[in-house]
């Protein structure tokens, strides 16, 4: 099992390799974990992952895979060889069988390459969805299914993190996006909270994009978030 002490993952939601490089150069080494999601991956996937690795960072490959079990297994299997990916996402809505295949694909490829297996985490209810009376229960149900299927953890909002921790145990990974420093715009995110709230609720990682990418001083915002994670 990988041990990662860093808490902040910066989402490199940009469309060119040059912009991604610029942010890594500004933020590393204070920030060591970077998310490559569908936008950057569609433009420059493997190159972006290599660029981050060459600078010393590690990658959260957030493709939110959702397909037939065999296709997801093969995509995860291939993703594991894109080093240095330390964590990948699949959708919990893809079902137990799909999640099981994802977990098997990761284990198989990591064993072949003799590397540590990246964490595979399940996306639950997106943080851009409004909170309803059913959200908490739905997220906990999805998290328990993910655990049953052998996933390492889930992505959820800070609002559900404590309940997921209670139900899924201390070793289950909780990744929380929708993080907004006090007074910063929410954009399309609905279930938002601060980094401190995330830590108090038991999150292992926070994922932050626009509050850093759109700041006049991205490093200053990242440093503030890092110190909130330590507080
Ligand atoms: O810009 P912002 O801080 O809202 O970015 C949050 C990041 O976290 C985005 O890259 C988004 O894809 C990701 N994410 C999310 N909600 C999830 C899973 C991932 O916002 N449930």
XYZ file of N, CA and C and ligand atoms in Angstrom:
714
model
N 0.857 -1.209 0.000
C 0.000 0.000 0.000
C 0.881 1.244 0.000
N 0.618 2.152 -0.938
C 1.407 3.384 -1.002
C 1.121 4.252 0.227
N 2.150 4.965 0.674
C 1.909 5.931 1.761
C 2.204 7.315 1.195
N 1.191 8.167 1.167
C 1.363 9.509 0.612
C 0.960 10.520 1.677
N 1.917 11.370 2.038
C 1.631 12.306 3.130
C 0.938 13.574 2.640
N 1.165 13.903 1.350
C 0.608 15.159 0.844
C -0.917 15.081 0.777
N -1.542 16.224 0.985
C -3.012 16.248 1.029
C -3.618 16.986 -0.165
N -2.869 17.945 -0.685
C -3.443 18.806 -1.726
C -3.133 18.274 -3.122
N -4.194 18.077 -3.906
C -4.046 17.712 -5.319
C -4.540 18.911 -6.127
N -3.680 19.444 -6.976
C -4.112 20.565 -7.818
C -4.602 20.019 -9.153
N -5.841 20.373 -9.492
C -6.445 19.905 -10.750
C -5.947 20.773 -11.899
N -5.151 20.185 -12.783
C -4.628 20.930 -13.936
C -5.676 20.910 -15.049
N -6.781 21.619 -14.804
C -7.862 21.657 -15.795
C -7.569 22.753 -16.810
N -6.619 22.481 -17.690
C -6.205 23.438 -18.731
C -6.158 22.671 -20.054
N -6.030 23.427 -21.152
C -6.126 22.755 -22.451
C -4.811 22.629 -23.199
N -3.725 23.157 -22.665
C -2.450 23.001 -23.388
C -1.379 22.509 -22.422
N -0.393 21.835 -23.025
C 0.714 21.319 -22.231
C 1.524 22.476 -21.646
N 1.639 23.534 -22.403
C 2.400 24.706 -21.943
C 1.776 25.302 -20.690
N 0.459 25.408 -20.677
C -0.195 25.970 -19.479
C -0.021 25.018 -18.296
N -0.143 23.723 -18.569
C 0.017 22.740 -17.488
C 1.433 22.830 -16.915
N 2.420 22.922 -17.800
C 3.822 23.020 -17.372
C 4.038 24.263 -16.531
N 3.429 25.339 -16.978
C 3.599 26.611 -16.258
C 3.112 26.450 -14.805
N 1.954 25.815 -14.636
C 1.429 25.659 -13.277
C 2.301 24.720 -12.436
N 2.777 23.639 -13.047
C 3.622 22.718 -12.267
C 4.899 23.451 -11.852
N 5.463 24.234 -12.766
C 6.690 24.967 -12.436
C 6.458 25.979 -11.307
N 5.300 26.602 -11.304
C 4.998 27.574 -10.244
C 4.777 26.854 -8.905
N 4.092 25.715 -8.945
C 3.595 25.111 -7.698
C 4.526 24.071 -7.073
N 5.314 23.371 -7.889
C 6.219 22.352 -7.359
C 7.451 23.054 -6.796
N 8.016 22.665 -5.670
C 7.758 21.445 -4.915
C 6.759 21.593 -3.763
N 6.207 22.804 -3.560
C 5.223 22.897 -2.465
C 4.060 21.930 -2.739
N 3.594 21.913 -3.983
C 2.546 20.958 -4.376
C 3.222 19.812 -5.126
N 2.914 18.594 -4.703
C 3.562 17.432 -5.341
C 2.574 16.558 -6.113
N 1.269 16.801 -5.881
C 0.248 15.949 -6.508
C -0.591 16.770 -7.480
N -0.728 16.281 -8.695
C -1.459 17.012 -9.727
C -2.481 16.104 -10.377
N -3.660 16.688 -10.609
C -4.698 15.906 -11.265
C -4.686 16.149 -12.767
N -4.687 15.057 -13.540
C -4.926 15.145 -14.974
C -6.332 14.591 -15.184
N -7.223 15.456 -15.649
C -8.608 15.039 -15.863
C -8.924 14.994 -17.339
N -10.225 14.915 -17.657
C -10.597 14.674 -19.048
C -10.121 15.771 -19.997
N -10.105 17.018 -19.556
C -9.715 18.097 -20.481
C -8.248 17.978 -20.907
N -7.356 17.957 -19.935
C -5.928 17.881 -20.272
C -5.603 16.524 -20.908
N -6.296 15.476 -20.432
C -5.997 14.139 -20.968
C -6.384 14.045 -22.443
N -7.523 14.661 -22.783
C -7.968 14.618 -24.173
C -6.966 15.336 -25.075
N -6.385 16.406 -24.553
C -5.429 17.173 -25.359
C -4.051 16.512 -25.407
N -3.545 16.109 -24.257
C -2.122 15.713 -24.178
C -1.870 14.617 -23.161
N -2.806 13.681 -22.959
C -2.719 12.716 -21.871
C -1.343 12.230 -21.450
N -0.772 11.237 -22.167
C 0.490 10.646 -21.710
C 1.634 11.655 -21.598
N 1.675 12.644 -22.512
C 2.734 13.670 -22.436
C 2.619 14.483 -21.152
N 1.384 14.798 -20.783
C 1.171 15.602 -19.570
C 1.611 14.809 -18.340
N 1.296 13.525 -18.328
C 1.681 12.686 -17.192
C 3.208 12.619 -17.093
N 3.872 12.442 -18.233
C 5.352 12.383 -18.233
C 5.953 13.709 -17.785
N 5.369 14.801 -18.251
C 5.883 16.137 -17.903
C 5.838 16.329 -16.378
N 4.722 15.912 -15.758
C 4.589 16.064 -14.301
C 5.628 15.190 -13.596
N 5.768 13.968 -14.078
C 6.753 13.041 -13.495
C 8.174 13.566 -13.626
N 8.491 14.144 -14.776
C 9.857 14.638 -15.011
C 10.202 15.762 -14.042
N 9.181 16.466 -13.556
C 9.420 17.565 -12.613
C 9.340 17.103 -11.155
N 9.082 15.826 -10.945
C 9.054 15.296 -9.575
C 7.660 15.103 -8.990
N 6.614 15.475 -9.744
C 5.257 15.353 -9.217
C 4.662 13.972 -9.454
N 3.509 13.741 -8.833
C 2.777 12.490 -9.068
C 1.374 12.833 -9.545
N 0.761 11.861 -10.214
C -0.469 12.164 -10.950
C -1.694 11.411 -10.432
N -2.760 12.161 -10.256
C -4.087 11.599 -10.007
C -4.780 11.626 -11.378
N -4.963 10.449 -11.965
C -5.574 10.364 -13.295
C -7.083 10.194 -13.113
N -7.800 11.313 -13.298
C -9.234 11.343 -12.990
C -10.054 11.278 -14.268
N -10.219 10.064 -14.782
C -10.983 9.904 -16.026
C -12.403 9.407 -15.751
N -12.714 9.140 -14.497
C -14.076 8.729 -14.098
C -14.609 7.665 -15.058
N -13.878 6.568 -15.162
C -14.242 5.534 -16.143
C -15.587 4.893 -15.816
N -16.395 4.694 -16.864
C -17.732 4.119 -16.705
C -18.055 3.420 -18.021
N -17.912 2.098 -18.064
C -18.112 1.356 -19.309
C -18.362 -0.101 -18.936
N -18.339 -1.004 -19.910
C -18.505 -2.415 -19.566
C -17.269 -2.864 -18.776
N -17.435 -3.864 -17.880
C -16.327 -4.241 -17.000
C -15.010 -4.502 -17.724
N -15.044 -5.204 -18.862
C -13.806 -5.557 -19.551
C -13.077 -4.312 -20.077
N -13.830 -3.362 -20.592
C -13.218 -2.137 -21.126
C -12.590 -1.324 -20.006
N -13.281 -1.242 -18.887
C -12.751 -0.479 -17.746
C -11.492 -1.171 -17.214
N -11.553 -2.492 -17.131
C -10.372 -3.226 -16.659
C -9.167 -2.925 -17.551
N -9.376 -2.956 -18.869
C -8.264 -2.720 -19.787
C -7.763 -1.274 -19.732
N -8.687 -0.343 -19.520
C -8.269 1.066 -19.431
C -7.445 1.288 -18.164
N -7.867 0.682 -17.065
C -7.109 0.808 -15.816
C -5.748 0.138 -15.975
N -5.753 -1.034 -16.581
C -4.526 -1.804 -16.819
C -3.517 -0.943 -17.588
N -4.007 -0.255 -18.616
C -3.124 0.604 -19.409
C -2.714 1.838 -18.611
N -3.650 2.374 -17.855
C -3.374 3.579 -17.061
C -2.261 3.372 -16.048
N -2.187 2.176 -15.487
C -1.178 1.891 -14.460
C 0.235 2.027 -15.036
N 0.378 1.762 -16.335
C 1.725 1.867 -16.909
C 2.108 3.307 -17.230
N 1.151 4.232 -17.107
C 1.456 5.659 -17.322
C 2.042 6.202 -16.019
N 3.307 6.105 -15.878
C 3.910 6.519 -14.602
C 4.221 8.007 -14.602
N 4.128 8.701 -13.483
C 3.797 8.246 -12.137
C 2.347 8.515 -11.705
N 1.439 7.651 -12.147
C 0.045 7.747 -11.690
C -0.072 7.066 -10.324
N -0.565 7.785 -9.327
C -0.707 7.168 -7.995
C -2.158 6.865 -7.655
N -3.092 7.407 -8.471
C -4.509 7.158 -8.152
C -5.330 7.372 -9.424
N -6.363 6.547 -9.593
C -7.263 6.671 -10.750
C -8.713 6.577 -10.281
N -9.624 7.076 -11.117
C -11.045 7.007 -10.748
C -11.878 6.183 -11.725
N -12.863 5.491 -11.159
C -13.929 4.873 -11.952
C -15.249 5.332 -11.305
N -16.344 5.207 -12.044
C -17.640 5.616 -11.477
C -18.243 4.492 -10.648
N -18.698 4.780 -9.447
C -19.355 3.711 -8.680
C -20.655 3.280 -9.378
N -21.249 4.202 -10.141
C -22.508 3.850 -10.821
C -22.311 2.758 -11.870
N -21.070 2.492 -12.227
C -20.791 1.407 -13.175
C -21.077 0.030 -12.577
N -21.254 -0.025 -11.256
C -21.647 -1.289 -10.620
C -20.479 -2.080 -10.055
N -20.842 -3.048 -9.192
C -19.860 -3.848 -8.457
C -18.925 -4.600 -9.403
N -19.497 -5.201 -10.445
C -18.699 -6.016 -11.361
C -17.653 -5.153 -12.067
N -18.075 -3.973 -12.502
C -17.144 -3.063 -13.183
C -16.039 -2.617 -12.225
N -16.416 -2.293 -10.992
C -15.407 -1.841 -10.015
C -14.429 -2.974 -9.705
N -14.956 -4.204 -9.593
C -14.082 -5.361 -9.333
C -13.067 -5.538 -10.457
N -13.544 -5.416 -11.684
C -12.645 -5.540 -12.839
C -11.573 -4.448 -12.809
N -11.974 -3.240 -12.418
C -11.017 -2.122 -12.369
C -9.904 -2.445 -11.376
N -10.311 -2.939 -10.232
C -9.356 -3.245 -9.184
C -8.414 -4.384 -9.623
N -8.979 -5.371 -10.323
C -8.149 -6.472 -10.846
C -7.156 -5.989 -11.894
N -7.625 -5.109 -12.781
C -6.749 -4.572 -13.835
C -5.557 -3.859 -13.228
N -5.808 -3.098 -12.182
C -4.724 -2.343 -11.527
C -3.737 -3.301 -10.866
N -4.271 -4.303 -10.163
C -3.399 -5.249 -9.456
C -2.540 -6.024 -10.447
N -3.178 -6.468 -11.545
C -2.442 -7.254 -12.549
C -1.280 -6.483 -13.143
N -1.563 -5.257 -13.593
C -0.526 -4.488 -14.275
C 0.596 -4.101 -13.302
N 0.208 -3.741 -12.075
C 1.228 -3.352 -11.090
C 2.142 -4.538 -10.784
N 1.549 -5.745 -10.709
C 2.358 -6.936 -10.435
C 3.310 -7.199 -11.603
N 2.800 -7.050 -12.828
C 3.664 -7.259 -14.003
C 4.826 -6.280 -14.040
N 4.516 -5.036 -13.678
C 5.565 -4.000 -13.740
C 6.402 -3.952 -12.457
N 6.005 -4.743 -11.480
C 6.654 -4.746 -10.161
C 6.693 -3.335 -9.568
N 5.538 -2.669 -9.619
C 5.437 -1.343 -9.007
C 4.291 -1.387 -8.004
N 4.219 -0.345 -7.159
C 3.105 -0.300 -6.217
C 1.829 -0.023 -6.986
N 0.776 -0.707 -6.586
C -0.501 -0.541 -7.286
C -1.086 0.842 -6.980
N -1.473 1.594 -8.025
C -2.121 2.881 -7.732
C -3.455 2.645 -7.019
N -3.889 3.613 -6.251
C -5.208 3.524 -5.624
C -6.263 3.656 -6.720
N -7.308 2.858 -6.607
C -8.460 3.025 -7.500
C -9.617 3.497 -6.619
N -10.144 4.677 -6.940
C -11.225 5.214 -6.112
C -12.477 5.432 -6.958
N -13.617 5.323 -6.322
C -14.903 5.399 -7.023
C -15.527 6.777 -6.866
N -15.980 7.329 -7.974
C -16.685 8.618 -7.929
C -18.117 8.341 -7.468
N -18.590 9.121 -6.506
C -19.972 8.931 -6.019
C -20.848 10.021 -6.636
N -21.561 10.793 -5.808
C -22.402 11.863 -6.357
C -21.512 13.088 -6.582
N -21.514 13.619 -7.797
C -20.617 14.745 -8.119
C -20.877 15.940 -7.204
N -19.789 16.659 -6.914
C -19.917 17.821 -6.018
C -20.643 18.985 -6.706
N -20.881 18.861 -8.010
C -21.647 19.901 -8.706
C -23.155 19.652 -8.571
N -23.533 18.505 -7.967
C -24.964 18.212 -7.745
C -25.392 18.821 -6.413
N -26.620 19.357 -6.394
C -27.148 19.931 -5.156
C -27.298 18.863 -4.086
N -27.229 19.307 -2.847
C -27.483 18.400 -1.740
C -28.984 18.165 -1.647
N -29.415 16.913 -1.591
C -30.833 16.650 -1.359
C -30.911 15.750 -0.129
N -32.121 15.461 0.295
C -32.292 14.631 1.489
C -31.667 13.253 1.274
N -31.585 12.837 -0.004
C -31.101 11.475 -0.279
C -29.595 11.400 -0.481
N -28.924 12.545 -0.647
C -27.513 12.501 -1.070
C -26.630 11.710 -0.116
N -26.723 12.010 1.175
C -25.830 11.365 2.145
C -25.971 9.835 2.090
N -27.212 9.378 2.107
C -27.462 7.936 2.075
C -26.936 7.309 0.787
N -27.157 8.014 -0.321
C -26.701 7.489 -1.623
C -25.188 7.357 -1.639
N -24.500 8.396 -1.141
C -23.034 8.378 -1.168
C -22.506 7.246 -0.281
N -23.093 7.069 0.898
C -22.616 6.004 1.793
C -22.851 4.638 1.145
N -24.003 4.494 0.491
C -24.297 3.221 -0.187
C -23.268 2.950 -1.299
N -22.952 3.994 -2.060
C -21.968 3.847 -3.150
C -20.590 3.525 -2.580
N -20.254 4.144 -1.455
C -18.934 3.922 -0.844
C -18.828 2.479 -0.336
N -19.904 1.973 0.257
C -19.871 0.588 0.753
C -19.758 -0.392 -0.412
N -20.427 -0.072 -1.524
C -20.325 -0.937 -2.710
C -18.897 -0.898 -3.254
N -18.302 0.273 -3.260
C -16.920 0.410 -3.751
C -15.979 -0.422 -2.887
N -16.198 -0.358 -1.581
C -15.337 -1.113 -0.662
C -15.507 -2.615 -0.899
N -16.742 -3.024 -1.046
C -17.059 -4.433 -1.324
C -16.376 -4.935 -2.579
N -16.300 -4.051 -3.575
C -15.718 -4.435 -4.867
C -14.197 -4.384 -4.857
N -13.613 -3.983 -3.728
C -12.150 -3.977 -3.631
C -11.498 -2.655 -4.002
N -12.312 -1.575 -4.159
C -11.692 -0.270 -4.421
C -11.054 0.258 -3.139
N -10.129 1.208 -3.333
C -9.392 1.742 -2.171
C -10.119 2.878 -1.485
N -11.081 3.489 -2.165
C -11.757 4.625 -1.550
C -12.740 5.255 -2.509
N -13.196 6.457 -2.156
C -14.157 7.167 -3.016
C -13.856 8.654 -3.091
N -14.476 9.276 -4.092
C -14.510 10.734 -4.202
C -15.911 11.155 -3.765
N -15.994 12.065 -2.815
C -17.304 12.562 -2.377
C -17.131 13.998 -1.912
N -18.214 14.658 -1.525
C -18.052 16.022 -1.021
C -17.712 15.954 0.467
N -17.210 17.064 0.984
C -16.855 17.138 2.405
C -18.074 16.812 3.274
N -19.269 17.162 2.778
C -20.491 16.961 3.564
C -20.774 15.498 3.871
N -20.250 14.598 3.023
C -20.497 13.168 3.285
C -19.277 12.468 3.873
N -18.142 13.172 3.929
C -16.878 12.500 4.260
C -16.901 11.808 5.635
N -17.420 12.487 6.649
C -17.384 11.908 8.001
C -18.211 10.616 8.059
N -19.348 10.635 7.388
C -20.231 9.469 7.403
C -19.598 8.307 6.619
N -18.904 8.637 5.527
C -18.194 7.598 4.756
C -17.092 7.014 5.632
N -16.352 7.881 6.306
C -15.277 7.406 7.194
C -15.847 6.441 8.247
N -16.976 6.841 8.850
C -17.582 6.025 9.912
C -17.990 4.637 9.385
N -18.533 4.628 8.166
C -19.043 3.362 7.611
C -17.977 2.499 6.954
N -16.930 3.133 6.438
C -15.963 2.361 5.625
C -14.613 2.174 6.302
N -14.409 2.767 7.448
C -13.189 2.488 8.210
C -12.045 3.444 7.947
N -11.003 3.320 8.780
C -9.939 4.325 8.773
C -8.996 4.198 7.573
N -8.945 3.012 6.956
C -8.016 2.848 5.836
C -8.625 3.185 4.476
N -9.900 3.512 4.470
C -10.584 3.813 3.211
C -10.216 5.246 2.793
N -9.832 5.405 1.518
C -9.386 6.728 1.065
C -10.578 7.618 0.708
N -10.539 8.838 1.215
C -11.609 9.793 0.900
C -10.987 11.012 0.208
N -11.465 11.253 -1.002
C -10.966 12.369 -1.809
C -12.102 13.374 -1.923
N -11.837 14.637 -1.545
C -12.925 15.618 -1.598
C -12.605 16.807 -2.503
N -13.335 16.935 -3.618
C -13.283 18.165 -4.419
C -14.309 19.164 -3.864
N -14.567 20.230 -4.625
C -15.543 21.223 -4.165
C -14.989 22.034 -3.009
N -13.662 22.228 -2.996
C -13.037 22.981 -1.906
C -12.945 24.455 -2.300
N -13.425 25.303 -1.417
C -13.360 26.738 -1.682
C -12.849 27.464 -0.450
N -11.726 28.210 -0.609
C -11.301 29.041 0.511
C -12.439 30.029 0.820
N -12.539 30.482 2.084
C -13.601 31.434 2.469
C -13.660 32.579 1.470
N -14.871 32.918 1.011
C -15.032 34.110 0.183
C -14.691 33.929 -1.288
N -14.298 32.726 -1.697
C -13.968 32.510 -3.110
C -15.180 31.935 -3.833
N -15.340 32.329 -5.109
C -16.511 31.899 -5.886
C -16.634 30.366 -5.981
N -17.882 29.884 -5.981
C -18.119 28.430 -6.039
C -18.097 27.883 -7.464
N -18.276 28.743 -8.476
C -18.432 28.330 -9.878
C -19.588 27.326 -9.946
N -19.398 26.178 -10.643
C -20.524 25.235 -10.785
C -20.622 24.259 -9.611
N -19.733 24.360 -8.634
C -19.767 23.411 -7.512
C -20.884 23.793 -6.543
N -21.620 22.805 -6.050
C -22.731 23.095 -5.138
C -22.411 22.658 -3.706
N -21.836 21.449 -3.549
C -21.575 20.966 -2.183
C -20.137 21.347 -1.814
N -19.939 22.636 -1.500
C -18.588 23.147 -1.254
C -18.280 23.227 0.245
N -16.983 23.310 0.557
C -16.535 23.457 1.942
C -15.078 23.915 1.922
N -14.540 24.266 3.090
C -13.143 24.702 3.136
C -12.220 23.489 3.333
N -10.913 23.752 3.137
C -9.925 22.678 3.312
C -9.923 22.189 4.762
N -10.069 23.132 5.673
C -10.083 22.753 7.097
C -11.267 21.826 7.417
N -12.430 22.169 6.856
C -13.620 21.305 7.047
C -13.332 19.910 6.523
N -12.645 19.862 5.364
C -12.354 18.558 4.737
C -11.483 17.725 5.660
N -10.457 18.348 6.232
C -9.555 17.604 7.129
C -10.308 17.137 8.371
N -11.136 18.047 8.912
C -11.894 17.670 10.121
C -12.853 16.513 9.844
N -13.360 16.467 8.610
C -14.308 15.396 8.268
C -13.582 14.084 7.947
N -12.240 14.132 7.918
C -11.496 12.886 7.719
C -11.057 12.621 6.289
N -11.035 13.673 5.443
C -10.588 13.457 4.055
C -9.087 13.197 4.023
N -8.661 12.340 3.083
C -7.218 12.096 2.884
C -6.629 13.085 1.890
N -7.428 13.442 0.878
C -6.943 14.362 -0.153
C -8.030 15.384 -0.466
N -7.585 16.623 -0.777
C -8.525 17.600 -1.345
C -8.075 17.871 -2.788
N -9.060 18.086 -3.665
C -8.749 18.392 -5.070
C -9.214 19.813 -5.340
N -8.292 20.668 -5.763
C -8.631 22.074 -5.978
C -8.145 22.518 -7.353
N -9.059 23.114 -8.117
C -8.710 23.593 -9.446
C -8.773 25.106 -9.540
N -9.946 25.616 -9.929
C -10.070 27.041 -10.256
C -9.623 28.024 -9.190
N -9.844 27.767 -7.889
C -9.359 28.757 -6.912
C -7.848 28.983 -7.027
N -7.115 27.980 -7.512
C -5.665 28.137 -7.694
C -5.351 28.609 -9.112
N -5.953 27.954 -10.101
C -5.626 28.260 -11.499
C -5.999 29.685 -11.885
N -7.062 30.211 -11.262
C -7.522 31.546 -11.654
C -7.059 32.630 -10.700
N -6.190 32.276 -9.762
C -5.715 33.274 -8.789
C -4.601 34.125 -9.400
N -4.461 35.346 -8.902
C -3.339 36.188 -9.346
C -2.031 35.569 -8.897
N -2.068 34.944 -7.719
C -0.855 34.327 -7.182
C -1.191 32.871 -6.809
N -1.126 31.956 -7.793
C -1.541 30.564 -7.534
C -0.767 29.911 -6.388
N 0.526 30.211 -6.280
C 1.315 29.582 -5.218
C 0.835 30.035 -3.839
N 0.495 31.323 -3.718
C 0.039 31.825 -2.413
C -1.249 31.103 -1.999
N -2.166 30.911 -2.941
C -3.424 30.214 -2.611
C -3.127 28.762 -2.238
N -2.231 28.130 -2.995
C -1.878 26.729 -2.696
C -1.243 26.634 -1.306
N -0.372 27.595 -0.981
C 0.282 27.537 0.337
C -0.721 27.727 1.467
N -1.704 28.587 1.225
C -2.732 28.798 2.241
C -3.530 27.497 2.450
N -3.843 26.826 1.339
C -4.588 25.567 1.445
C -3.743 24.504 2.148
N -2.459 24.463 1.818
C -1.574 23.485 2.465
C -1.522 23.728 3.963
N -1.469 25.010 4.352
C -1.384 25.240 5.802
C -2.734 24.961 6.475
N -3.848 25.157 5.761
C -5.155 24.769 6.345
C -5.217 23.270 6.538
N -4.565 22.512 5.651
C -4.592 21.060 5.786
C -3.787 20.621 7.010
N -2.777 21.413 7.381
C -1.955 21.042 8.534
C -2.562 21.516 9.842
N -3.449 22.528 9.747
C -3.974 23.165 10.975
C -4.851 22.218 11.770
O -12.100 24.023 -10.164
P -12.556 23.111 -9.047
O -11.778 23.317 -7.759
O -14.044 23.095 -8.875
O -12.126 21.674 -9.565
C -12.465 20.515 -8.871
C -11.860 19.357 -9.591
O -12.290 18.164 -8.964
C -12.274 19.245 -11.058
O -11.115 18.836 -11.764
C -13.343 18.179 -11.092
O -13.300 17.384 -12.258
C -12.936 17.314 -9.897
N -14.036 16.553 -9.309
C -15.187 17.145 -8.819
N -16.183 16.379 -8.287
C -16.056 15.050 -8.249
C -14.881 14.434 -8.741
C -13.889 15.239 -9.263
O -15.291 18.380 -8.828
N -16.990 14.312 -7.679
